[in-house]
XYZ file of N, CA and C in Angstrom:
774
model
N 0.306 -21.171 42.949
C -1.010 -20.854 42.391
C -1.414 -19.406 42.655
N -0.042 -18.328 42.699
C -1.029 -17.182 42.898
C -0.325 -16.298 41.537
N -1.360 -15.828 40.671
C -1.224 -15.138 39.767
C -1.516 -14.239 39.637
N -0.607 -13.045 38.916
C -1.103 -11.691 38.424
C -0.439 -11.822 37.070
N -1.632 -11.103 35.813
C -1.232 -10.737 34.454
C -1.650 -9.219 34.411
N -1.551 -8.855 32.787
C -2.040 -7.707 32.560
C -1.635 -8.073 31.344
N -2.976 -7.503 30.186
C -2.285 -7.516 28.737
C -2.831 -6.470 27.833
N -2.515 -5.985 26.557
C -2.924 -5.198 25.984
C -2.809 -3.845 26.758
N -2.438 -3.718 27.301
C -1.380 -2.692 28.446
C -0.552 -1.481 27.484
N -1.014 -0.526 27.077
C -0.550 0.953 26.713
C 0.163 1.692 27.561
N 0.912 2.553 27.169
C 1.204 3.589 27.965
C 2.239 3.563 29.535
N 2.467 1.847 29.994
C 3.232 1.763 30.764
C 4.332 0.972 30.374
N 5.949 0.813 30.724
C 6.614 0.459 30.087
C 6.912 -1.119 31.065
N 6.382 -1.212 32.033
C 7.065 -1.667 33.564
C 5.445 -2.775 33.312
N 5.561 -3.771 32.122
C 4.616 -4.618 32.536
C 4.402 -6.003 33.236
N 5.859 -5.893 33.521
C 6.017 -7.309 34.617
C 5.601 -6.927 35.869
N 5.854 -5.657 36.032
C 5.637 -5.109 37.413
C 4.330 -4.844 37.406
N 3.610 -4.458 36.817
C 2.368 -4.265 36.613
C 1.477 -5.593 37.228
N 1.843 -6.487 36.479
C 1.225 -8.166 36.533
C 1.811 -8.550 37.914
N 2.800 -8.172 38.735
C 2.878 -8.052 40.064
C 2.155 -7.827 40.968
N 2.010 -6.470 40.502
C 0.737 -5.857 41.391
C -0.504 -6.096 41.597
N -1.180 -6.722 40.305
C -2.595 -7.153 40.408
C -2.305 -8.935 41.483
N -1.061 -9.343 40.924
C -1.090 -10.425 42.260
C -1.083 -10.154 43.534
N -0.409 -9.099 43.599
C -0.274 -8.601 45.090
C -1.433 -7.803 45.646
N -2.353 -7.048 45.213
C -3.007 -6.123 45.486
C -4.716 -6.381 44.941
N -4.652 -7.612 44.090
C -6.367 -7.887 43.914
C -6.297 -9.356 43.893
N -7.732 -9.225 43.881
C -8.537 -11.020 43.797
C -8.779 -11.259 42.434
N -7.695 -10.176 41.540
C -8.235 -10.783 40.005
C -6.633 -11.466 39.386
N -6.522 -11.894 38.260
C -5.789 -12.710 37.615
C -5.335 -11.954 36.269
N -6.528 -11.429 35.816
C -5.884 -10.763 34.726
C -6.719 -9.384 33.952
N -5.774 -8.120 34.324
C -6.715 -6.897 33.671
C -5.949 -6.562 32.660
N -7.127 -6.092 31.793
C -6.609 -5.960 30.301
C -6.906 -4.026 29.914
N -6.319 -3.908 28.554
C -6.689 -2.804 28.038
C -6.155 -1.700 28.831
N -6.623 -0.482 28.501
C -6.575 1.395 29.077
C -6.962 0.918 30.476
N -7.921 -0.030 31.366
C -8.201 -0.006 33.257
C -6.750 -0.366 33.173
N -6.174 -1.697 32.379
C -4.751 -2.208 33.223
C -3.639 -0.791 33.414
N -3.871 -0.080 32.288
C -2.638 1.259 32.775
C -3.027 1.983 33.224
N -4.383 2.237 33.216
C -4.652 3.098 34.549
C -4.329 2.463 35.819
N -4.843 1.215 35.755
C -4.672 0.413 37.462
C -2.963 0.735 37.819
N -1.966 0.275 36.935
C -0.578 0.102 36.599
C -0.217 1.911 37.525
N -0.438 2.455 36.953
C -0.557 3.950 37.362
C -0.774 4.254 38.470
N -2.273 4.109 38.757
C -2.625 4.742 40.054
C -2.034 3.715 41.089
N -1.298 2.540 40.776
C -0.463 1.834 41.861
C 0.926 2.198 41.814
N 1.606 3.491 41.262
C 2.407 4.109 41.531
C 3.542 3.745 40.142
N 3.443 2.887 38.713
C 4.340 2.898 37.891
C 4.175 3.945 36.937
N 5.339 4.382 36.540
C 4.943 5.785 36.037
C 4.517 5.554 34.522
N 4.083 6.705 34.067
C 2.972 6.738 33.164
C 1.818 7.454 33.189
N 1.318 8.134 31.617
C 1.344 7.653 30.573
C 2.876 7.920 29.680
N 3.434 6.849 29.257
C 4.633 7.015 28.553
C 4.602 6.897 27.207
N 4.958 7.583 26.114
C 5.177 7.317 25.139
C 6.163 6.017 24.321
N 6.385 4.952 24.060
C 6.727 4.049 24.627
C 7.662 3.501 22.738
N 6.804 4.136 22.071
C 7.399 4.239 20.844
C 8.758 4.731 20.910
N 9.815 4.050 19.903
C 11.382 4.479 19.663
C 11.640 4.930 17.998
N 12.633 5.691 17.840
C 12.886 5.839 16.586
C 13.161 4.471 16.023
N 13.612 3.455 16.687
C 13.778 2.481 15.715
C 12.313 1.516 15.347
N 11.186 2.120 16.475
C 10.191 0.870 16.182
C 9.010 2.020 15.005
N 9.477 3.166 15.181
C 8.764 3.653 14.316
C 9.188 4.321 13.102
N 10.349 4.020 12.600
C 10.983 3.363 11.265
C 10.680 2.054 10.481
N 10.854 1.165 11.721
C 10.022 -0.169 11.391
C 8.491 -0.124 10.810
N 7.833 0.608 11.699
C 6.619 0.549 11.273
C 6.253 1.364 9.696
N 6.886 2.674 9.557
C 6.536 3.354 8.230
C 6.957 2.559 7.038
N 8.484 1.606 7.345
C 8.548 0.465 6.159
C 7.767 0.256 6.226
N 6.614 -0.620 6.797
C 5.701 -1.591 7.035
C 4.821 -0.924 6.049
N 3.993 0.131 6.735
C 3.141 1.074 5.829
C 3.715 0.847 4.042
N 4.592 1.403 4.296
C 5.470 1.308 2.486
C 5.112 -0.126 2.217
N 5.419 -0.893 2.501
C 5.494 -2.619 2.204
C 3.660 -2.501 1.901
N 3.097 -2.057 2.021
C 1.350 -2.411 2.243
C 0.896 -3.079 3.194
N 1.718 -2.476 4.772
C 1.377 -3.326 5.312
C 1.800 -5.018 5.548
N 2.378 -5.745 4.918
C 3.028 -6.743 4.714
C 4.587 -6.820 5.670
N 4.378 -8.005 6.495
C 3.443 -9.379 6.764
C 2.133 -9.060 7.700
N 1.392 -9.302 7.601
C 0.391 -9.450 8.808
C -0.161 -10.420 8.984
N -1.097 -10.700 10.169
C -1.833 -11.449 10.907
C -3.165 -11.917 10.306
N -3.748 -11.089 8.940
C -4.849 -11.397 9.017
C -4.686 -12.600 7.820
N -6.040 -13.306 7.454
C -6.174 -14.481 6.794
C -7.665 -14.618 6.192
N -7.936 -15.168 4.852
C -9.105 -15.649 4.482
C -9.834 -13.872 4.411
N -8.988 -12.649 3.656
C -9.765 -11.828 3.702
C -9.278 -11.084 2.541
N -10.497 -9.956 2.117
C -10.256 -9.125 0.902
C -9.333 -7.738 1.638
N -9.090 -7.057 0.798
C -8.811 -5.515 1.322
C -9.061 -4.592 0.757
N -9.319 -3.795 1.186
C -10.538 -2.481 0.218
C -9.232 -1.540 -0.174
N -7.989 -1.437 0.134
C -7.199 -0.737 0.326
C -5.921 -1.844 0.471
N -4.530 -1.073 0.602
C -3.366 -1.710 0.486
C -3.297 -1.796 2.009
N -3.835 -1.660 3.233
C -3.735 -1.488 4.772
C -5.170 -1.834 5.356
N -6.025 -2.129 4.664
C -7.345 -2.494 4.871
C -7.907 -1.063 5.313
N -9.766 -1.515 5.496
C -10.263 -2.202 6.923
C -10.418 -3.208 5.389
N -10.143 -4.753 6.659
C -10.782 -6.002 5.819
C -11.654 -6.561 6.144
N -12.221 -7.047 5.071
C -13.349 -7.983 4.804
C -13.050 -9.724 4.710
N -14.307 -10.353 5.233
C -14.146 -11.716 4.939
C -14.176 -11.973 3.513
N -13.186 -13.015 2.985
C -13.251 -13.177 1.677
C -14.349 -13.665 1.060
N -15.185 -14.421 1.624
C -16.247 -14.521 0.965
C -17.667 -13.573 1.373
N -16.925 -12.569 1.563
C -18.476 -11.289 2.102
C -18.631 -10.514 0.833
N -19.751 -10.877 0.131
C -20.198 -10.838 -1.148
C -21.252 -9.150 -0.511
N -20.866 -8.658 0.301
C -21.532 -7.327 1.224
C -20.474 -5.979 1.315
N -19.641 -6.441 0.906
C -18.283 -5.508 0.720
C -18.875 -4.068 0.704
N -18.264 -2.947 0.878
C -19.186 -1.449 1.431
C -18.103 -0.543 0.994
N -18.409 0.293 0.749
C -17.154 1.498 0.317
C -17.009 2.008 1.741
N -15.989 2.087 2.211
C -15.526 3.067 3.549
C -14.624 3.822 3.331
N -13.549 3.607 2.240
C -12.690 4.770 2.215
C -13.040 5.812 0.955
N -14.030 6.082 0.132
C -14.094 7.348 -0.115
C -13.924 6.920 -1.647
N -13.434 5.204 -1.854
C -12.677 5.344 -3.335
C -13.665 4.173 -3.462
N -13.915 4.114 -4.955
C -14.512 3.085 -5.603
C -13.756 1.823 -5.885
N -14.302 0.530 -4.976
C -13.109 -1.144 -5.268
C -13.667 -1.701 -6.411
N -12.994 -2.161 -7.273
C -13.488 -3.227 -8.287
C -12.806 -4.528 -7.841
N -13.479 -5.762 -8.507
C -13.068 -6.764 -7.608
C -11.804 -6.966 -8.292
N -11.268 -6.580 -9.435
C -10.057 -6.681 -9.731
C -8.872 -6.409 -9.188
N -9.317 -5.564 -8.241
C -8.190 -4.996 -7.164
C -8.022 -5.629 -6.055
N -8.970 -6.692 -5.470
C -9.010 -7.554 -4.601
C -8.598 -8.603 -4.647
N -7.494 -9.293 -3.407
C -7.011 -10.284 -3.261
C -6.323 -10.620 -2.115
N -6.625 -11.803 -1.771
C -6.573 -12.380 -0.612
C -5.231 -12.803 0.171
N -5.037 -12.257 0.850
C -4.039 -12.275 1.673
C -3.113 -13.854 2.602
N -2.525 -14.433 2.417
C -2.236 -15.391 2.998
C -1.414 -15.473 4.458
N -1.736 -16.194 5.086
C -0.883 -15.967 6.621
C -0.615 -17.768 6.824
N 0.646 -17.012 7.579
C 1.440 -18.026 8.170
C 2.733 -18.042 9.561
N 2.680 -18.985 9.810
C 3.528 -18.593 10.967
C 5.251 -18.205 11.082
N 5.222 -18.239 9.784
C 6.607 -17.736 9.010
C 7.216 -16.960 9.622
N 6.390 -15.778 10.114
C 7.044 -14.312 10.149
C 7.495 -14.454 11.727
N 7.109 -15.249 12.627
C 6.909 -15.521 13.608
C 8.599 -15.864 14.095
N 9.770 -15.425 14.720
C 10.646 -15.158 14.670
C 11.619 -14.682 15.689
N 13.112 -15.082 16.418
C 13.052 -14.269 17.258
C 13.830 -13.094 16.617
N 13.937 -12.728 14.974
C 14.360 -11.108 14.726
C 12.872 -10.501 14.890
N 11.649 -10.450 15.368
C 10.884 -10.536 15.470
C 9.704 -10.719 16.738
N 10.305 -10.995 17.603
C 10.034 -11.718 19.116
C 11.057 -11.278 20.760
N 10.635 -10.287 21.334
C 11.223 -9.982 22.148
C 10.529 -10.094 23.475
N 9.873 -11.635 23.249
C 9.862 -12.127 24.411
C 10.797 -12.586 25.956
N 11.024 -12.219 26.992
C 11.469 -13.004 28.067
C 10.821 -13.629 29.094
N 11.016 -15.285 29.558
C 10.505 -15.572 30.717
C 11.866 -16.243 31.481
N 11.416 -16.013 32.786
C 13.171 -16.201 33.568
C 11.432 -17.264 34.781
N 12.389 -17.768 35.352
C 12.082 -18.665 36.561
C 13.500 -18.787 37.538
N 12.668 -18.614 38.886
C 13.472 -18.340 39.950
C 13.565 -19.466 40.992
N 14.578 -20.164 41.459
C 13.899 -20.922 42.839
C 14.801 -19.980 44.414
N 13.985 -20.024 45.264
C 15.147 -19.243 46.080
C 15.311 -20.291 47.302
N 16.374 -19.724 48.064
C 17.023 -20.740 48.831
C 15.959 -21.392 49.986
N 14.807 -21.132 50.299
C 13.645 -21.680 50.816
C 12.893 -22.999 50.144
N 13.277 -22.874 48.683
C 12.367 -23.578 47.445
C 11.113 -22.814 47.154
N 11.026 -22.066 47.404
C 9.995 -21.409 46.379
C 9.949 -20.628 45.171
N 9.272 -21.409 44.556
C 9.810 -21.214 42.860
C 8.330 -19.828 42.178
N 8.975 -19.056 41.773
C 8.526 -18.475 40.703
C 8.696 -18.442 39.151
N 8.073 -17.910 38.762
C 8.504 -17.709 37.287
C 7.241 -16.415 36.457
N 7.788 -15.555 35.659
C 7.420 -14.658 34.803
C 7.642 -14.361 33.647
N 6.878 -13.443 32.645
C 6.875 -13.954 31.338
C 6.425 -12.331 30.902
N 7.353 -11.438 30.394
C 7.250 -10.511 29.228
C 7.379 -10.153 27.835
N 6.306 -9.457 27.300
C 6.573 -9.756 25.843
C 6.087 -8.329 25.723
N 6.377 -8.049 24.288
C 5.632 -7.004 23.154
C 4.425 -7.602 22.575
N 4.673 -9.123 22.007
C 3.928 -9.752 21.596
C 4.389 -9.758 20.429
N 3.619 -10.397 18.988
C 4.332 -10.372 17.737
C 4.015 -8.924 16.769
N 5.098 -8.528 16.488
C 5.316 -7.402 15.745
C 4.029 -7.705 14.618
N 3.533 -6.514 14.440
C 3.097 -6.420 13.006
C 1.384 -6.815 13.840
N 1.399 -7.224 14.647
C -0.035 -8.070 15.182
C -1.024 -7.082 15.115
N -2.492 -7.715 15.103
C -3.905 -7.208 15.109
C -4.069 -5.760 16.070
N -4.495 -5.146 15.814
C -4.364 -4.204 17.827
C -5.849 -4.794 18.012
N -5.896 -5.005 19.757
C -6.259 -5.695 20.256
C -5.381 -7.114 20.325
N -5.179 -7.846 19.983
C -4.528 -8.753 20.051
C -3.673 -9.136 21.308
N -3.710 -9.895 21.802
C -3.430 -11.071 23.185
C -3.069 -12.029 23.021
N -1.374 -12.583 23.252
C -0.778 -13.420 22.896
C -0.615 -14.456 24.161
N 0.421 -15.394 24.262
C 0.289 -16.210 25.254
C 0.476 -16.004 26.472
N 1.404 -14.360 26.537
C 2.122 -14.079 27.374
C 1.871 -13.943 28.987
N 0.489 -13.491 28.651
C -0.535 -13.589 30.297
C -1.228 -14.513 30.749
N -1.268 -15.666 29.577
C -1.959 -16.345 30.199
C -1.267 -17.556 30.820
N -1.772 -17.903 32.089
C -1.416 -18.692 32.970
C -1.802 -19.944 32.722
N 0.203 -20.865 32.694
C 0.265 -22.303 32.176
C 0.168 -22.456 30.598
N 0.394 -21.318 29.921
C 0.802 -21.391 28.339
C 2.056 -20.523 28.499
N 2.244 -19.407 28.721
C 3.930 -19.152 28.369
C 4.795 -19.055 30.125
N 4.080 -19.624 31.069
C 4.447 -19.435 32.126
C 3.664 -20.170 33.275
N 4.431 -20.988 33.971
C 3.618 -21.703 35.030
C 4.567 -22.456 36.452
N 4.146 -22.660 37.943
C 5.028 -23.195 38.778
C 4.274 -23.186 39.771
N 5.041 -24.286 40.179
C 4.682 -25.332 41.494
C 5.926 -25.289 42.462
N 5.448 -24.930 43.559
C 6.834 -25.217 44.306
C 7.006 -26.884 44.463
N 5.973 -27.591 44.709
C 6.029 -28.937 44.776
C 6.537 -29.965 43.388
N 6.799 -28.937 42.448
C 7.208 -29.926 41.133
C 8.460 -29.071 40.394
N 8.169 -27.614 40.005
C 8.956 -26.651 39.504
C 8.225 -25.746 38.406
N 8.894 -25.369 37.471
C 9.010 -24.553 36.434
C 8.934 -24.487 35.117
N 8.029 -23.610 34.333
C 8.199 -24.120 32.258
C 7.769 -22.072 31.968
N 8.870 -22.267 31.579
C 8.784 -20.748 30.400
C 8.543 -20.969 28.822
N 7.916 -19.857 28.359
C 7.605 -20.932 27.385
C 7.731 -19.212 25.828
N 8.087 -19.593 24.939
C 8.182 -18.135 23.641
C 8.059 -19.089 22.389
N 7.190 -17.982 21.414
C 7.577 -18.370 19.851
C 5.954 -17.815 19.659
N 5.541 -18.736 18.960
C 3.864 -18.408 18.173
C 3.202 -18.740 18.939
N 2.804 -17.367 19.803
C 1.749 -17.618 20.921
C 0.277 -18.170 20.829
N 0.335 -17.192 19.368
C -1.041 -17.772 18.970
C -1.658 -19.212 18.636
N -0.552 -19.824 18.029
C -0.517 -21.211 18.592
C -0.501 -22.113 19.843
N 0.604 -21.946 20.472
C 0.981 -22.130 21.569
C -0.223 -22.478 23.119
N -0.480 -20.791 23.084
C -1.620 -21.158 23.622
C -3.016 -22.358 23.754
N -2.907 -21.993 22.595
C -4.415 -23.229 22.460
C -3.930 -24.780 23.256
N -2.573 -25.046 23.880
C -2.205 -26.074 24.472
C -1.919 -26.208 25.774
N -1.578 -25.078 26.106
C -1.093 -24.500 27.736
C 0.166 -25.418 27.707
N 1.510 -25.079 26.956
C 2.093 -26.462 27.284
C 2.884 -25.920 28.547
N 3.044 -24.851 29.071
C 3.927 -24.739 30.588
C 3.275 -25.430 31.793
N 1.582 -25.418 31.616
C 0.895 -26.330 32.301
C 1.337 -27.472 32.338
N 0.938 -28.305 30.724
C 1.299 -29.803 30.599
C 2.619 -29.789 31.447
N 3.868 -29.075 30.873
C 5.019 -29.523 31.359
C 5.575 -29.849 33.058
N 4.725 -28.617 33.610
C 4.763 -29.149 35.111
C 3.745 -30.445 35.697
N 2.799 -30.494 34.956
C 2.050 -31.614 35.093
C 2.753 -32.945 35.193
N 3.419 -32.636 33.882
C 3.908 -34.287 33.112
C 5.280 -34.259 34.311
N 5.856 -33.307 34.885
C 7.173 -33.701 35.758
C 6.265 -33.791 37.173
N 5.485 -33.249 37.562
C 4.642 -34.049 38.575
C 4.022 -35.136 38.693
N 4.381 -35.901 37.330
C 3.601 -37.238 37.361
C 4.841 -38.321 37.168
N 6.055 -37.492 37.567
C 7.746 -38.552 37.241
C 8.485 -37.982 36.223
N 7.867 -37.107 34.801
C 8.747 -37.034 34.083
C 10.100 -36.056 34.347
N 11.301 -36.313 33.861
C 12.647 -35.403 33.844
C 12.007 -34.044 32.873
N 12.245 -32.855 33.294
C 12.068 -31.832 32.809
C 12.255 -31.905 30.928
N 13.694 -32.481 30.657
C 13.901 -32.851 29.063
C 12.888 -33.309 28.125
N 12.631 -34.556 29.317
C 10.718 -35.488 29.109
C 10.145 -34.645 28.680
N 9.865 -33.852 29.194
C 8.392 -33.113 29.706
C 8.581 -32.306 28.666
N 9.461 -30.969 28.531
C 9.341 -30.334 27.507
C 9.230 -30.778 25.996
N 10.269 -31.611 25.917
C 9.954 -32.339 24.299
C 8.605 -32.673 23.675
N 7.852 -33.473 25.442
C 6.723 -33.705 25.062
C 5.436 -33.038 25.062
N 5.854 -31.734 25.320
C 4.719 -30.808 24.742
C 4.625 -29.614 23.831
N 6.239 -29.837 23.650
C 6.783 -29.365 21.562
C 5.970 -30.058 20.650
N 5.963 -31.110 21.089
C 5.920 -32.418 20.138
C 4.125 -32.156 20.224
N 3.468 -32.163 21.157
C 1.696 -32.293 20.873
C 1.809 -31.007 20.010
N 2.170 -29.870 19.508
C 1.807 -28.956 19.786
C 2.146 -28.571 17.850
N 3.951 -29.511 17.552
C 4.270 -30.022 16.552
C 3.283 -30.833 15.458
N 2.467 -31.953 16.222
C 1.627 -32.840 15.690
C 0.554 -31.951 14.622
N -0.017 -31.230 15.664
C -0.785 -30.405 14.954
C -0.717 -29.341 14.182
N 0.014 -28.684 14.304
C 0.892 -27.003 13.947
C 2.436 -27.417 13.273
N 2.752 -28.269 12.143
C 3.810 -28.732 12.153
C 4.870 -27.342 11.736
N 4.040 -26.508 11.040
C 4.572 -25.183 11.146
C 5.152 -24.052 11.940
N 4.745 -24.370 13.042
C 5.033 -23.227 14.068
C 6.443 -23.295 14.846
N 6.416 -22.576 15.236
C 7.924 -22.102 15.801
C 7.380 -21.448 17.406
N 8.328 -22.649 18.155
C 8.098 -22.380 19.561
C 9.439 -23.189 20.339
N 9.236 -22.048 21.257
C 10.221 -23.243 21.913
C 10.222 -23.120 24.304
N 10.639 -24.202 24.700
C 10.101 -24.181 25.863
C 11.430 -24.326 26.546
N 11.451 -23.738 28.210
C 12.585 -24.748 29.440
C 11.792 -25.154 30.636
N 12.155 -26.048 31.062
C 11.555 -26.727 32.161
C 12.453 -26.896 32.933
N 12.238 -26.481 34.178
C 13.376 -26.484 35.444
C 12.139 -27.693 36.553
N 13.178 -28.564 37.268
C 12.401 -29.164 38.395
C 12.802 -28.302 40.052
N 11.839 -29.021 40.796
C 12.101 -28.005 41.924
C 13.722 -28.219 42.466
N 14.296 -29.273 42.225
C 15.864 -29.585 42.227
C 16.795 -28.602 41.504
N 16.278 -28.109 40.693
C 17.440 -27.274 39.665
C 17.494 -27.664 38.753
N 17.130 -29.245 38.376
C 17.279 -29.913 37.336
C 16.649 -28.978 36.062
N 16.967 -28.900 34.814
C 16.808 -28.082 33.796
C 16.754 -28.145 32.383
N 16.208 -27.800 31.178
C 16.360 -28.297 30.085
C 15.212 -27.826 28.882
N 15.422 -27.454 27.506
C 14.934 -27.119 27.048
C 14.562 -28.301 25.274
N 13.822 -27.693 25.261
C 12.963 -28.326 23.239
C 12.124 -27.085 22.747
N 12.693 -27.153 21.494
C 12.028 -26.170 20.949
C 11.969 -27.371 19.486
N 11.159 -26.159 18.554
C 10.558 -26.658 17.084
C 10.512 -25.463 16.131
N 11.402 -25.542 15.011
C 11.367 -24.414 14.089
C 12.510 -23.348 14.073
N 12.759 -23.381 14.950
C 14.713 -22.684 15.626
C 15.251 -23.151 16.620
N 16.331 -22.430 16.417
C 17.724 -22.875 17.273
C 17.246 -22.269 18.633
N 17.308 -22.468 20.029
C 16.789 -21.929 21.362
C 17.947 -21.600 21.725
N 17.806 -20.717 22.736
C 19.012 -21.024 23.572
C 18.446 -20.284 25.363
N 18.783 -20.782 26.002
C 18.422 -20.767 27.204
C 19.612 -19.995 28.453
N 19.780 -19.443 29.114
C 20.699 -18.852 30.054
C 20.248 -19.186 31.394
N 21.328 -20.230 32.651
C 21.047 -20.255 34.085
C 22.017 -19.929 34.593
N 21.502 -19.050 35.787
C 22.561 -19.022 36.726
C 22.208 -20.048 38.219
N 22.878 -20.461 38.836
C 23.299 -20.892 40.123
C 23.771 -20.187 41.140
N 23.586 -20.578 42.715
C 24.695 -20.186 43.637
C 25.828 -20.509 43.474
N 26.488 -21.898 43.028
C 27.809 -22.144 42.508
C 28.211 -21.863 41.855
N 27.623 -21.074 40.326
C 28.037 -20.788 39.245
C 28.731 -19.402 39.574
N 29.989 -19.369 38.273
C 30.723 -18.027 38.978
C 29.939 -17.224 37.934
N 29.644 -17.402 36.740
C 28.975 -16.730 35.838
C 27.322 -17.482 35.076
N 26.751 -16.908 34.226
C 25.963 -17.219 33.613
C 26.266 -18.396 32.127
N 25.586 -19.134 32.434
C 26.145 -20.127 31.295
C 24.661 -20.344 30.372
N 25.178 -20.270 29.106
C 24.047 -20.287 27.877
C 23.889 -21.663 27.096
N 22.451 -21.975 26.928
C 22.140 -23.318 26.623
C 21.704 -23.378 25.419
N 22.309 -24.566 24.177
C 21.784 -24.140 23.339
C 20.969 -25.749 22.270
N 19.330 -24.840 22.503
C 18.820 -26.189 22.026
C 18.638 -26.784 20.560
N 18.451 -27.772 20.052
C 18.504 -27.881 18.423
C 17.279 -28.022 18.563
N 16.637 -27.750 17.528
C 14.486 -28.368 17.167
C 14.872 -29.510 16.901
């Protein structure tokens, strides 16, 4: 039960370490925005870094070219091929860029969890037990390409893409955070194996709540018990999972079906 996050985090590249530090060094849980890289900073990770690559900002000028397309937003007009947008039914619409809209030029944008992807998703969460039994686990992301700025995905928050008990174990958790979240299923999953279930149990069964509702989304989970015991479910793609052991001579890769 002791947590450090940080999200919406600029300018530092080192944000696991970051979310370290606020565990180690405050009574808070989770700092967000320009304080988290300053905090990140003045606790010695270096920075401000430019953090952009030629390849993510190639990516992005397609994007621009594309109009912007895929994005995040939903149920809205666009005054422009990149917005600022409007609610679709805001009959208040305002000139901001300089050019005159007719409503003929307006049309509404559709979203879905489609784009949502791991060519797309460069999430990692790893979970640790060490030879004492005390189990950790952590959870880094970019978050989803193309997303809102501002935008805050599951990645910090505690018991949706990351959660542990030394008394039960472990659940990492990636895919459509924005979904995802609204369930906490790394919570459920240590829950449900603290109440008897096998890790396999447990994860399936909080794909599956999460499935019921969101039959669309694409996520996928592993659940380790404080034994080692291990195992993953996902929904919408193929998973695949990597453990190592003290016995193991190498790393062996797991691979789950939805």
């Amino acid at each position: 039960m002791d947590v450090g996050a940080v999200a919406a985090m600029r300018y530092v590249k080192d944000g696991i370490r970051a979310a370290k530090l606020v565990m180690e060094h405050t009574g808070h849980t989770l700092l967000v925005g320009e304080k988290a890289s300053a905090f990140a900073i003045s606790m010695g990770l270096p920075g401000p870094t430019n953090l952009s690559s030629p390849e993510s900002m190639e990516k992005w000028h397609m994007w621009k070219e594309n109009h912007c397309q895929p994005n995040f937003w939903k149920n809205v007009l666009p005054v422009n091929t990149c917005g600022p947008y409007h609610p679709k039914d805001d009959s208040s619409i305002v000139e901001l860029t300089g050019e005159t809209c007719s409503g003929g030029n307006l049309k509404s944008l559709p979203w879905s969890s489609s784009h949502i992807s791991h060519h797309n998703h460069d999430t990692i969460s790893m979970a640790v037990i060490d030879k004492m039994g005390h189990i950790a686990v952590g959870t880094s992301t970019n978050g989803a390409t193309f997303k809102i700025p501002g935008r805050v995905g599951d990645g910090p928050i505690p018991g949706s893409s990351a959660y542990a008990d030394d008394e039960v174990g472990a659940c990492g958790a990636t895919g459509d955070g924005d979904v995802m979240m609204r369930f906490l299923p790394c919570y459920q999953v240590v829950e449900s194996m603290r109440l008897g279930m096998e890790p396999k149990v447990a994860a399936e069964d909080a794909i599956s709540r999460i499935a019921r509702k969101y039959p669309d989304f694409t996520g996928a989970i592993f659940a380790v018990d404080k034994n080692g015991l291990h195992a993953g479910a996902c929904h919408g793609w193929t998973f695949q999972y990597s453990v190592r052991s003290p016995g193991m001579e190498d790393v062996k890769v797991f691979t789950v079906l939805p």
